[in-house]
Amino acid sequence: LKPLWKGVRTHRGKTLAAFLKAIGFVIPLMDAMYANYYTREVMVILIREFASPDEEMKKIVLKVVKQCVQTDGVEGQYIR
């Protein structure tokens, strides 16, 4: 998990997209408490990247948000 978080915080562009995809697949596998925590942490990055003009990045961000929302422990009210 540490290499994923380091990659999310240091990379940009297509490499960041790959790390976000990986995070999107890992968060649903976590316990509810950890999933909630890591979703809150990654949401800051997802919001920042959704503001980018890259359409491919926006699709990836929406996919990761969808995966996080479907996870137990992540509150729908937080996402709204």
Tab-separated table of C-alpha atoms in Angstrom:
chain	number	residue	atom	x	y	z
A	1	LEU	CA	0.000	0.000	0.000
A	2	LYS	CA	2.866	2.394	0.727
A	3	PRO	CA	4.212	2.334	-2.850
A	4	LEU	CA	0.729	3.101	-4.182
A	5	TRP	CA	0.312	6.134	-1.935
A	6	LYS	CA	3.801	7.392	-2.738
A	7	GLY	CA	3.045	7.024	-6.462
A	8	VAL	CA	-0.274	8.844	-6.166
A	9	ARG	CA	1.389	11.751	-4.400
A	10	THR	CA	4.436	12.079	-6.664
A	11	HIS	CA	3.328	11.265	-10.212
A	12	ARG	CA	1.313	13.220	-12.757
A	13	GLY	CA	-0.373	12.419	-16.049
A	14	LYS	CA	-0.749	8.878	-17.340
A	15	THR	CA	1.391	7.408	-14.584
A	16	LEU	CA	-0.861	8.973	-11.961
A	17	ALA	CA	-3.856	7.535	-13.811
A	18	ALA	CA	-2.387	4.049	-13.445
A	19	PHE	CA	-1.847	4.552	-9.707
A	20	LEU	CA	-5.395	5.867	-9.279
A	21	LYS	CA	-6.781	2.822	-11.074
A	22	ALA	CA	-4.823	0.571	-8.724
A	23	ILE	CA	-6.095	2.456	-5.666
A	24	GLY	CA	-9.626	2.141	-7.039
A	25	PHE	CA	-9.273	-1.637	-7.098
A	26	VAL	CA	-7.616	-1.902	-3.668
A	27	ILE	CA	-9.992	0.267	-1.603
A	28	PRO	CA	-13.030	-2.042	-2.041
A	29	LEU	CA	-10.955	-4.919	-0.634
A	30	MET	CA	-10.277	-3.077	2.644
A	31	ASP	CA	-12.179	-3.226	5.917
A	32	ALA	CA	-14.876	-0.567	6.227
A	33	MET	CA	-12.878	1.676	8.568
A	34	TYR	CA	-9.765	1.670	6.383
A	35	ALA	CA	-11.770	2.083	3.200
A	36	ASN	CA	-13.401	5.193	4.630
A	37	TYR	CA	-10.048	6.656	5.667
A	38	TYR	CA	-8.267	5.995	2.381
A	39	THR	CA	-11.233	7.196	0.340
A	40	ARG	CA	-11.094	10.519	2.168
A	41	GLU	CA	-7.358	10.734	1.536
A	42	VAL	CA	-7.554	9.970	-2.185
A	43	MET	CA	-10.582	12.211	-2.741
A	44	VAL	CA	-8.410	15.328	-2.516
A	45	ILE	CA	-6.332	14.083	-5.428
A	46	LEU	CA	-9.384	12.951	-7.385
A	47	ILE	CA	-10.989	16.392	-7.087
A	48	ARG	CA	-7.788	18.053	-8.250
A	49	GLU	CA	-7.423	15.747	-11.237
A	50	PHE	CA	-11.077	16.034	-12.245
A	51	ALA	CA	-10.449	19.738	-12.803
A	52	SER	CA	-7.794	18.916	-15.421
A	53	PRO	CA	-8.697	19.344	-19.095
A	54	ASP	CA	-7.709	15.740	-19.920
A	55	GLU	CA	-10.862	13.767	-20.767
A	56	GLU	CA	-9.182	10.410	-20.151
A	57	MET	CA	-8.199	11.470	-16.635
A	58	LYS	CA	-11.781	12.550	-15.923
A	59	LYS	CA	-13.054	9.104	-16.960
A	60	ILE	CA	-10.548	7.418	-14.660
A	61	VAL	CA	-11.444	9.724	-11.775
A	62	LEU	CA	-15.141	8.934	-12.184
A	63	LYS	CA	-14.394	5.209	-12.283
A	64	VAL	CA	-12.365	5.405	-9.059
A	65	VAL	CA	-15.089	7.449	-7.344
A	66	LYS	CA	-17.654	4.857	-8.421
A	67	GLN	CA	-15.531	2.055	-6.970
A	68	CYS	CA	-15.060	3.938	-3.700
A	69	VAL	CA	-18.765	4.716	-3.339
A	70	GLN	CA	-19.695	1.055	-3.734
A	71	THR	CA	-17.434	0.107	-0.834
A	72	ASP	CA	-18.780	-0.673	2.636
A	73	GLY	CA	-17.790	1.966	5.159
A	74	VAL	CA	-17.776	4.879	2.727
A	75	GLU	CA	-20.666	7.169	3.482
A	76	GLY	CA	-22.728	8.391	0.556
A	77	GLN	CA	-23.262	11.699	2.326
A	78	TYR	CA	-19.495	12.338	2.264
A	79	ILE	CA	-19.353	11.842	-1.497
A	80	ARG	CA	-22.219	14.266	-2.092
